[in-house]
N, CA, C and O of each residue as an XYZ file, in Angstrom:
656
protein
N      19.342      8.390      1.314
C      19.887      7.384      0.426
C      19.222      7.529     -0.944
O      18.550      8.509     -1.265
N      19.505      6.294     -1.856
C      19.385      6.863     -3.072
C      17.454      6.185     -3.545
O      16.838      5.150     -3.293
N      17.220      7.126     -4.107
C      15.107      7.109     -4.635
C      15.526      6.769     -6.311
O      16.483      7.495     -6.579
N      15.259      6.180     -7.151
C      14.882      6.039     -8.128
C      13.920      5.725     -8.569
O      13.246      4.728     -8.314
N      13.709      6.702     -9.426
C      11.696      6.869    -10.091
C      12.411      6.576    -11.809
O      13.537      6.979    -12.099
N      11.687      5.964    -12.605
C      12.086      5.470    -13.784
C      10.443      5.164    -14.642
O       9.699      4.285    -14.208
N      10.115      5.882    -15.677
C       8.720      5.567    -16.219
C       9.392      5.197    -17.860
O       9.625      5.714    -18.953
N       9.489      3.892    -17.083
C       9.240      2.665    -18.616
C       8.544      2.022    -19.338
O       8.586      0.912    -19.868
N       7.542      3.290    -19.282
C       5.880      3.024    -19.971
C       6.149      3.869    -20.932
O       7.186      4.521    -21.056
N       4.847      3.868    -21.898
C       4.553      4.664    -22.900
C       3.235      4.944    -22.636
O       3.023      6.120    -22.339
N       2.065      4.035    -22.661
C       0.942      4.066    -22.700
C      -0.152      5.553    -21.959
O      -1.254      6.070    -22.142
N       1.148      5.712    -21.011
C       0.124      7.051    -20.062
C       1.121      8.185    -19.691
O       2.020      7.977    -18.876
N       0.924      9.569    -20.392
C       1.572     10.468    -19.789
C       1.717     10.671    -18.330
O       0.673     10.440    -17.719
N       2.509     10.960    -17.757
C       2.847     11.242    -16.727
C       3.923     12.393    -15.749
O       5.124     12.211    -15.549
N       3.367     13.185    -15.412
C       4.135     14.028    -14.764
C       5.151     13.632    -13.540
O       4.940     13.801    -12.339
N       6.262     13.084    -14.136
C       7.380     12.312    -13.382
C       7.865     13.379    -12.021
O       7.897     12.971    -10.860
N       8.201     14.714    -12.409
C       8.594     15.572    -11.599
C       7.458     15.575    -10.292
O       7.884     15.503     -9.140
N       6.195     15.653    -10.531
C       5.420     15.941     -9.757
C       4.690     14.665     -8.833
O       3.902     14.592     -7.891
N       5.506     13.661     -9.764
C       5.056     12.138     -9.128
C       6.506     11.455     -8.115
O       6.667     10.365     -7.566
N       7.257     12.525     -8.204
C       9.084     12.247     -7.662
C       9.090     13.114     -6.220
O       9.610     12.713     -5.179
N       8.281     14.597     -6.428
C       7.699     15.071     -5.302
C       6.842     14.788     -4.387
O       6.798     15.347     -3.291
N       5.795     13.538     -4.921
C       5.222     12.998     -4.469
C       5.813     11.806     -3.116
O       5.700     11.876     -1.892
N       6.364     10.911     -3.891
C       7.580     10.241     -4.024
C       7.946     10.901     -2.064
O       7.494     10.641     -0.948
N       8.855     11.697     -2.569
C       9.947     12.095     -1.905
C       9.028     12.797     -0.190
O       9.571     12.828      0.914
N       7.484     13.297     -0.530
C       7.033     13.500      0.515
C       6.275     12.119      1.647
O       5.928     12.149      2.828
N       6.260     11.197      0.774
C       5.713      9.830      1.331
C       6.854      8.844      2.223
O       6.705      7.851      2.935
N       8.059      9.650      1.799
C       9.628      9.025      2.761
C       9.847      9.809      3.415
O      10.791      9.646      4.188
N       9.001     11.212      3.450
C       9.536     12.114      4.403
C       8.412     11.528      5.928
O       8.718     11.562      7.120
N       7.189     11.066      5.333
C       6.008     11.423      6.501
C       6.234      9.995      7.259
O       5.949      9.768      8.435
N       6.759      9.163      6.406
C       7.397      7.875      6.724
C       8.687      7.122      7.049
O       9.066      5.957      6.932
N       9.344      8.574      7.626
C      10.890      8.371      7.693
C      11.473      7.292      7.270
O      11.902      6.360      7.950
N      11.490      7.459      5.828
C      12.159      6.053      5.180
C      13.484      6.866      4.519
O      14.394      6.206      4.018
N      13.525      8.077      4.545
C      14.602      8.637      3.463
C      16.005      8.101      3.416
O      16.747      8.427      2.489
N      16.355      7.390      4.256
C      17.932      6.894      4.433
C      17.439      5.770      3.816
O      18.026      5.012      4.587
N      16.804      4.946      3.010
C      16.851      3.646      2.631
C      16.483      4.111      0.979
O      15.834      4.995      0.418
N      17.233      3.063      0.639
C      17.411      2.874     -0.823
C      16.125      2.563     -1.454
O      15.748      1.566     -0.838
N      14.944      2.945     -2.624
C      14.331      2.471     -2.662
C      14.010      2.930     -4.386
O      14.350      4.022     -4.840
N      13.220      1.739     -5.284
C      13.311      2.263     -6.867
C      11.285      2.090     -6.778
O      10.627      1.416     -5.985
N      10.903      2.799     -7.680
C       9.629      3.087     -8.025
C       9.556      3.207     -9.677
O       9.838      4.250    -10.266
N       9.018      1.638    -10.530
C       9.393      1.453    -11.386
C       8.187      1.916    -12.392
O       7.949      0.791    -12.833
N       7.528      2.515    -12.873
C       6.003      2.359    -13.672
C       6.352      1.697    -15.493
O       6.967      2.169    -16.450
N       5.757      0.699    -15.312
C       5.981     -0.540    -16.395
C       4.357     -0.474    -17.141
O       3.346      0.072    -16.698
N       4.503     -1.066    -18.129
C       3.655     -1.041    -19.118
C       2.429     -2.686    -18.559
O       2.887     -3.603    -17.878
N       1.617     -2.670    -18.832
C       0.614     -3.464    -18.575
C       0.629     -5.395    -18.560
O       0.128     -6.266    -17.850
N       1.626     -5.344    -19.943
C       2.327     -6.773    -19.878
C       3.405     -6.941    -19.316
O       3.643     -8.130    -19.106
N       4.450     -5.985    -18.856
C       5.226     -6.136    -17.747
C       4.752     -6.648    -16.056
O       5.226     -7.229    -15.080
N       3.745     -6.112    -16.425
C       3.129     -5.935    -14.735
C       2.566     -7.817    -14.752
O       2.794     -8.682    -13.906
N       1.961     -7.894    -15.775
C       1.058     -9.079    -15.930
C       2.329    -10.608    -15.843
O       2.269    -11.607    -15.126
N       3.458    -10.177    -16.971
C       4.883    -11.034    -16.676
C       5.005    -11.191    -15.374
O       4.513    -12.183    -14.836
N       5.704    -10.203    -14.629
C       5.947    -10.354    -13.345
C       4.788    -11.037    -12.066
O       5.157    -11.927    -11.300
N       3.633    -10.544    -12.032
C       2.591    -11.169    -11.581
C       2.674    -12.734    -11.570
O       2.710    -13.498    -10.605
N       2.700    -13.073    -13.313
C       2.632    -14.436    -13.470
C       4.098    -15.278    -12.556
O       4.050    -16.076    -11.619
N       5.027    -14.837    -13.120
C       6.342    -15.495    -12.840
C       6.542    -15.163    -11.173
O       7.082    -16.072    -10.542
N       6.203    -14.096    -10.504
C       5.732    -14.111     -8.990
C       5.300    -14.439     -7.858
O       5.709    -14.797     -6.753
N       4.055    -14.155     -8.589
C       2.923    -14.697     -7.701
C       2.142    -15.687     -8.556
O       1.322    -16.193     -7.790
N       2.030    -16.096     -9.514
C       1.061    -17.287    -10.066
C       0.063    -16.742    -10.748
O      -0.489    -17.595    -11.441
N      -0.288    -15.951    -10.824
C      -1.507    -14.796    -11.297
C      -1.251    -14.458    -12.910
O      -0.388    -13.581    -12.936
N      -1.560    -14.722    -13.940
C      -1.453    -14.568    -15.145
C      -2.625    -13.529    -15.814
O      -3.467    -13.726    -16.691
N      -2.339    -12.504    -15.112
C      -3.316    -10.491    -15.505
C      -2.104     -9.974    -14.695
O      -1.339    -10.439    -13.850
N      -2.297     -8.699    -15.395
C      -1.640     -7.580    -15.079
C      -2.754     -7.152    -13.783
O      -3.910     -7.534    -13.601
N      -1.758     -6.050    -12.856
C      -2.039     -5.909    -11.313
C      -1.858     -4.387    -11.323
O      -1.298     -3.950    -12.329
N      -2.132     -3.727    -10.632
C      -1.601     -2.339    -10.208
C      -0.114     -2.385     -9.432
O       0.964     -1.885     -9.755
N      -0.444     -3.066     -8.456
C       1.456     -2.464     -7.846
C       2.056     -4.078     -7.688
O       1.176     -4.927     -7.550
N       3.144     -4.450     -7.695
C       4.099     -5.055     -7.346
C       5.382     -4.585     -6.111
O       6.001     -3.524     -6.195
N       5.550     -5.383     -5.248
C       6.783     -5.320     -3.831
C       7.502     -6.172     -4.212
O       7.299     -7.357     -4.475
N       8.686     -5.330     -4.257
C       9.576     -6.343     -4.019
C      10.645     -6.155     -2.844
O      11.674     -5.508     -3.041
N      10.369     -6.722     -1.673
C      11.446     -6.275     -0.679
C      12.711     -6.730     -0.884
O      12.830     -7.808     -1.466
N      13.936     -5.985     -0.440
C      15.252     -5.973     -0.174
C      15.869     -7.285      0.378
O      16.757     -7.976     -0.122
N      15.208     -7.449      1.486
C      15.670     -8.170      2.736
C      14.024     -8.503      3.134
O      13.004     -7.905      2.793
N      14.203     -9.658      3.958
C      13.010    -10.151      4.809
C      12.732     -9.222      5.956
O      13.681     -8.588      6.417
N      11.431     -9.060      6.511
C      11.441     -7.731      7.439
C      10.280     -8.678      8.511
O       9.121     -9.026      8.285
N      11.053     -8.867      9.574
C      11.223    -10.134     10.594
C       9.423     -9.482     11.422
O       9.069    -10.364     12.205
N       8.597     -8.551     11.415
C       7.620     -7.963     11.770
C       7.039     -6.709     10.592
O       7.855     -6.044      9.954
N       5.330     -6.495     10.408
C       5.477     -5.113     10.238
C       5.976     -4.183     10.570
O       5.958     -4.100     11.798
N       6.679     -2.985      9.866
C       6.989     -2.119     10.331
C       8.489     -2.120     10.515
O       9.253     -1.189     10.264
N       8.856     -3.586     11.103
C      10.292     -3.498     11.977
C      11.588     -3.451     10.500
O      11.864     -4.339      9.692
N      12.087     -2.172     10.625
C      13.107     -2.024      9.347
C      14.230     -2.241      9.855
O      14.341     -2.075     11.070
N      15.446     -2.699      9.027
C      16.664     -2.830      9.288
C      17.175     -1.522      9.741
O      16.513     -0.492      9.617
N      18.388     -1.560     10.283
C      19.117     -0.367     10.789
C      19.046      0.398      9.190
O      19.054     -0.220      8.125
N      18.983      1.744      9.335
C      19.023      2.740      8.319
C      20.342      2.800      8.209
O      20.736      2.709      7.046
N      20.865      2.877      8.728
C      22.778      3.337      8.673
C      23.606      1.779      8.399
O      24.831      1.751      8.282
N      22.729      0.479      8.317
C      23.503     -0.605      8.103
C      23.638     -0.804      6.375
O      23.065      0.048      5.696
N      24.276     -1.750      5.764
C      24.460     -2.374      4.539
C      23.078     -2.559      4.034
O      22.886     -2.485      2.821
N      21.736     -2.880      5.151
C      20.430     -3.345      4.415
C      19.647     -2.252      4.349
O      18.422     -2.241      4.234
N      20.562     -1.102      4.441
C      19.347      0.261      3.921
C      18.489      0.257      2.610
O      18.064      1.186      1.924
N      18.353     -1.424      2.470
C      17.632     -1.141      0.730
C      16.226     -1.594      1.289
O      16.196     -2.451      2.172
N      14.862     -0.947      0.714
C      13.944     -1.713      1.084
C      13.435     -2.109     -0.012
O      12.326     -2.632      0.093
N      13.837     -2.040     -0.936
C      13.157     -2.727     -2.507
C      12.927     -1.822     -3.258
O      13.322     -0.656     -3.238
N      12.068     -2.518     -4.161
C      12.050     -1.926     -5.460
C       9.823     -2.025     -5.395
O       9.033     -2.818     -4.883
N       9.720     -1.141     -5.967
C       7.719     -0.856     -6.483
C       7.512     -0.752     -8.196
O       7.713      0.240     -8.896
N       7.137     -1.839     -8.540
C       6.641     -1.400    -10.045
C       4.801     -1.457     -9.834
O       4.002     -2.076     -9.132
N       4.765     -0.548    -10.765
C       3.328      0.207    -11.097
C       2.832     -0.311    -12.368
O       3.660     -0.611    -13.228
N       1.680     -0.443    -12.576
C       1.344     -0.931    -13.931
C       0.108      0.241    -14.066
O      -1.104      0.076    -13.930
N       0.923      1.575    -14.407
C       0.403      2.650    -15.127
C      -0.916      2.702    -15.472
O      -1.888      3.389    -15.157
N      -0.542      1.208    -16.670
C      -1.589      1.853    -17.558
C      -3.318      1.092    -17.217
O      -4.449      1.306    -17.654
N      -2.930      0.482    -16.569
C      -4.345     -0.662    -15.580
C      -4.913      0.342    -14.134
O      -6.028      0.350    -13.612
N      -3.721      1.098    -13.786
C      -4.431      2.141    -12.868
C      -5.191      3.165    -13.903
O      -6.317      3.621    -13.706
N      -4.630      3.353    -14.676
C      -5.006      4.817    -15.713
C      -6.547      4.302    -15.811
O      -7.606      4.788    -15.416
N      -6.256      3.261    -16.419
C      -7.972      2.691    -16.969
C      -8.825      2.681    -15.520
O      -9.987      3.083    -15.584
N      -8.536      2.435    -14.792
C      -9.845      2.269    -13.877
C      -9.889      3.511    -12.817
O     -10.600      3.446    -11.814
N      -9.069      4.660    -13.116
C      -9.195      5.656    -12.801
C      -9.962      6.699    -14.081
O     -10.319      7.872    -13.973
N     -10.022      6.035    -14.947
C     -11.104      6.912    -16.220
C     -12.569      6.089    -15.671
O     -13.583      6.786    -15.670
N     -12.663      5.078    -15.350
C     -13.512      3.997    -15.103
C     -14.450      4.823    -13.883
O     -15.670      4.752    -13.739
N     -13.637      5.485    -13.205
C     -14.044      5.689    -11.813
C     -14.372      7.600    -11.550
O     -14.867      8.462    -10.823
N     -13.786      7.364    -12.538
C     -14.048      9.366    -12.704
C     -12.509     10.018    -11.971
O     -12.328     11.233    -11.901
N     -11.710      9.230    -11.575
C     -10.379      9.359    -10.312
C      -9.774     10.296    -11.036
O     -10.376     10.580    -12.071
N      -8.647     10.949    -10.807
C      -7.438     11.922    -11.091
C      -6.053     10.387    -10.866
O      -5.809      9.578     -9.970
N      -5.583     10.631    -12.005
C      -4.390      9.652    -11.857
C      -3.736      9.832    -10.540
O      -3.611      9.095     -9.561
N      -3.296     11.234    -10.861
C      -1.861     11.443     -9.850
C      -2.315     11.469     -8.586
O      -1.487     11.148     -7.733
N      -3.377     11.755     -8.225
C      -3.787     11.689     -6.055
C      -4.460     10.156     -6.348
O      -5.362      9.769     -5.606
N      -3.991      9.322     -7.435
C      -4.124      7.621     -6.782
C      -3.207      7.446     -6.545
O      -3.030      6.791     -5.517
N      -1.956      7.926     -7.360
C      -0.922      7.229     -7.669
C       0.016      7.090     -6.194
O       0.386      5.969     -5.843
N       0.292      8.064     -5.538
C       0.382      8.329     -4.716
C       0.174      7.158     -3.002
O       0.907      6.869     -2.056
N      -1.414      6.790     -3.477
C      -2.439      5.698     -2.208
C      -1.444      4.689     -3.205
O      -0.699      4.093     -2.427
N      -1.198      4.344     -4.378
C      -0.613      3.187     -4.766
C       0.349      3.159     -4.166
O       0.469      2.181     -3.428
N       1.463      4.165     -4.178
C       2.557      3.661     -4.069
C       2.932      3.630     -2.284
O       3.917      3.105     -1.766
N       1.899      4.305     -1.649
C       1.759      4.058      0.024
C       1.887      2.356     -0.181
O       2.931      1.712     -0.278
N       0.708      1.927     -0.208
C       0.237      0.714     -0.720
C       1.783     -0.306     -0.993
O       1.886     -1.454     -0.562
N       2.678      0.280     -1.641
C       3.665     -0.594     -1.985
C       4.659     -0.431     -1.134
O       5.319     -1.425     -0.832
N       4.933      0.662     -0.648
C       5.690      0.748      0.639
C       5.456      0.124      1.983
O       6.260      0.057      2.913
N       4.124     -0.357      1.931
C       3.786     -0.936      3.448
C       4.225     -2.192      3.138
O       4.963     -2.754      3.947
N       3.797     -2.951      1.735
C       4.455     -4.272      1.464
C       5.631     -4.615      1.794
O       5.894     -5.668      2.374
N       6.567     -3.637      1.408
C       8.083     -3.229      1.434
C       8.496     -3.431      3.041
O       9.508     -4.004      3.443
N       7.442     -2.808      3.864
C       7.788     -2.454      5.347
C       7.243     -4.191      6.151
O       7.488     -4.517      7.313
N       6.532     -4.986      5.178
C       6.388     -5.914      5.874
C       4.404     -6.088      6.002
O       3.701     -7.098      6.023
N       4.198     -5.236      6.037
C       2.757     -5.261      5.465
C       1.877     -6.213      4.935
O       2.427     -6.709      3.952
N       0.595     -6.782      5.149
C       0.117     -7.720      3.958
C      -1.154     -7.820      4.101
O      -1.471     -6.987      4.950
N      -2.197     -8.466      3.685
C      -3.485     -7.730      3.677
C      -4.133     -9.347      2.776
O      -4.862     -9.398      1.785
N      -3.449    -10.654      3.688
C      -4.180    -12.064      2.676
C      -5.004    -12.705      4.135
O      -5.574    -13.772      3.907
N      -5.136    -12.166      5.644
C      -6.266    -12.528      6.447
C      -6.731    -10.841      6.680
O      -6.075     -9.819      6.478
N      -7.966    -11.003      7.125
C      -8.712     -9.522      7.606
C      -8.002     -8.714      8.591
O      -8.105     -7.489      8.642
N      -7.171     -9.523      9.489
C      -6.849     -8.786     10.407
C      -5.437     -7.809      9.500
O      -5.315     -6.585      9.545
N      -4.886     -8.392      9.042
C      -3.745     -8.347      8.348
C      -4.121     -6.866      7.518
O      -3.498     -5.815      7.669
N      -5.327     -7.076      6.590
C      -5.976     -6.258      6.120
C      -6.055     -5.081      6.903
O      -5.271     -4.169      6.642
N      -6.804     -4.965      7.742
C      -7.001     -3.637      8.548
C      -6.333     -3.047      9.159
O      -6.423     -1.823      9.256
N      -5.215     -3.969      9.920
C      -3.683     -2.932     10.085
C      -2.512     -2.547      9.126
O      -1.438     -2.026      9.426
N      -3.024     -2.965      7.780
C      -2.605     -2.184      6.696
C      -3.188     -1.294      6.313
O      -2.724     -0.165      6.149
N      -4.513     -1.709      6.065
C      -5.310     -0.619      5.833
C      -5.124      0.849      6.851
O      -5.216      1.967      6.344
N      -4.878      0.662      8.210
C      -4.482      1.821      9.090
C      -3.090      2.029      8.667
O      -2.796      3.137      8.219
N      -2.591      1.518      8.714
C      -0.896      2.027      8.516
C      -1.216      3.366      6.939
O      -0.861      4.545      6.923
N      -1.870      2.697      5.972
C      -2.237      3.409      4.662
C      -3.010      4.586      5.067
O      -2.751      5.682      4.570
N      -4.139      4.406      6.115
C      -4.470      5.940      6.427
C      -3.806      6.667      7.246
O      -4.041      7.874      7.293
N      -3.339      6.386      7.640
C      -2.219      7.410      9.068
C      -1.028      7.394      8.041
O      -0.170      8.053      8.629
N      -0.515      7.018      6.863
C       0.686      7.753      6.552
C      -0.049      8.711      5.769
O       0.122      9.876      6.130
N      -1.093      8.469      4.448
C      -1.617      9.724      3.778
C      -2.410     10.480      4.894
O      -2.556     11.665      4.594
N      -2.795     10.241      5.730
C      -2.965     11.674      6.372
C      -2.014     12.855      6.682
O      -2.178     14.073      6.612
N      -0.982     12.099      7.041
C       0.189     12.578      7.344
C       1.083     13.376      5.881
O       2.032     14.159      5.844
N       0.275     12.756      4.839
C       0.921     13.381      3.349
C       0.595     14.345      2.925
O       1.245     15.234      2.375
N      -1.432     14.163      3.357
C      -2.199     15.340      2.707
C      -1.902     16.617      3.180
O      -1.937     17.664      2.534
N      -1.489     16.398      4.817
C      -1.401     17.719      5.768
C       0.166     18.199      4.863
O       0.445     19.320      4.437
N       0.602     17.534      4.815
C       2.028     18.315      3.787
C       2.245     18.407      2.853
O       3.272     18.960      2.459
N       1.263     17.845      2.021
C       0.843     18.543      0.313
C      -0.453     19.025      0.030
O      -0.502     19.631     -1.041
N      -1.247     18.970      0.490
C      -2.557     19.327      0.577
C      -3.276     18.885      0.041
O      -4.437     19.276      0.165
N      -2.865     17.572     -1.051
C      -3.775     16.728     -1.111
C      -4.637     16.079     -0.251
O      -4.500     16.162      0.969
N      -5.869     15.181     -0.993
C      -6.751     14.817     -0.724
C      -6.948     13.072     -0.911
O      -8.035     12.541     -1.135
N      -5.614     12.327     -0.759
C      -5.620     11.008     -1.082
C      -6.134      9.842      0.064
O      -5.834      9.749      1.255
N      -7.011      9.010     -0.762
C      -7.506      8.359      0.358
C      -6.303      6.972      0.285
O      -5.244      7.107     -0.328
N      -6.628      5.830      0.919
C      -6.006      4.733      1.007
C      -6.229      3.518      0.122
O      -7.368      3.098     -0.083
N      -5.087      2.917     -0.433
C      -5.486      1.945     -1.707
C      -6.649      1.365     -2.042
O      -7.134      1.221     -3.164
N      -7.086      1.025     -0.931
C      -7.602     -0.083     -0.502
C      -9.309      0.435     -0.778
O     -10.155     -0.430     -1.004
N      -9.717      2.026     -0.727
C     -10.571      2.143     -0.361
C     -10.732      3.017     -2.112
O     -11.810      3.411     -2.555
N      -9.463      3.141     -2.805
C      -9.450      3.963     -3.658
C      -9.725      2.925     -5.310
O     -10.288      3.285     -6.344
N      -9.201      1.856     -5.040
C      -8.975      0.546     -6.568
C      -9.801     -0.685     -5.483
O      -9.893     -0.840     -4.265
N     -10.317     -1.421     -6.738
C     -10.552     -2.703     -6.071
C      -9.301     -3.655     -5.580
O      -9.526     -4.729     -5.021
């Protein structure tokens, strides 16, 4: 189904092609490819807008979920072949990862990557606001990039362990 990657930033170059390959291997290790899904990277007061008008939070964030449809368990996705093959939409706030990946000594693009895992588990139903909640996200995030690195050969760890 249909992937849309869209960088409606300015603030941080970015290698779209190589972040679309990215992209496209994280739906492969996660058999999500039949579902509709957009991956938006927005500028720093976009991220911070949405945050506020969202979730209540008035700063800009690294990732934003927005699911499709309600997803009745982790994990549990609508039929792939039904009308709700959409699982949402992921905006990125570029330029707040950029900074604390200069902050941290990091390589943008093998975060970007644990980010957007990170936003797909949200997507899948995911959430990480009690501990327990936390740590079977946190596993879901290492068992899919493991599953990424062995097929790109990266070296990405899990959001969680990668940004505050």
């Amino acid at each position: 189904m249909t992937f849309l990657l869209r960088n409606l930033q300015k603030a941080v170059a970015l290698n779209t092609p190589a972040l679309k390959k990215d992209v496209q291997a994280l739906r492969q290790v996660m058999h999500i490819q039949r579902y509709d899904i957009a991956v938006l990277c927005v500028e720093n007061d976009k991220m911070q807008e949405l945050n506020r008008m969202y979730r209540g939070m008035d700063r800009p964030t690294y990732v934003l979920s927005f699911p499709a449809s309600e997803v009745r368990a982790p994990g549990k996705l609508p039929d792939p072949w039904s009308d709700l093959a959409d699982l949402g939409d992921i905006f990125l706030g570029v330029g707040l990862i950029n900074d604390q990946c200069k902050q941290e000594g990091t390589n943008l693009e093998l975060v970007l990557p644990a980010i957007i895992t990170h936003g797909f588990c949200h997507l899948m139903g995911y959430d990480h606001e009690t501990k327990e909640q936390w740590e079977e996200m946190r596993e879901q995030e290492r068992s899919i990039l493991e599953s990424f690195n062995k097929l790109t050969g990266h070296r990405t760890r899990p959001f969680v362990s990668v940004l505050p």
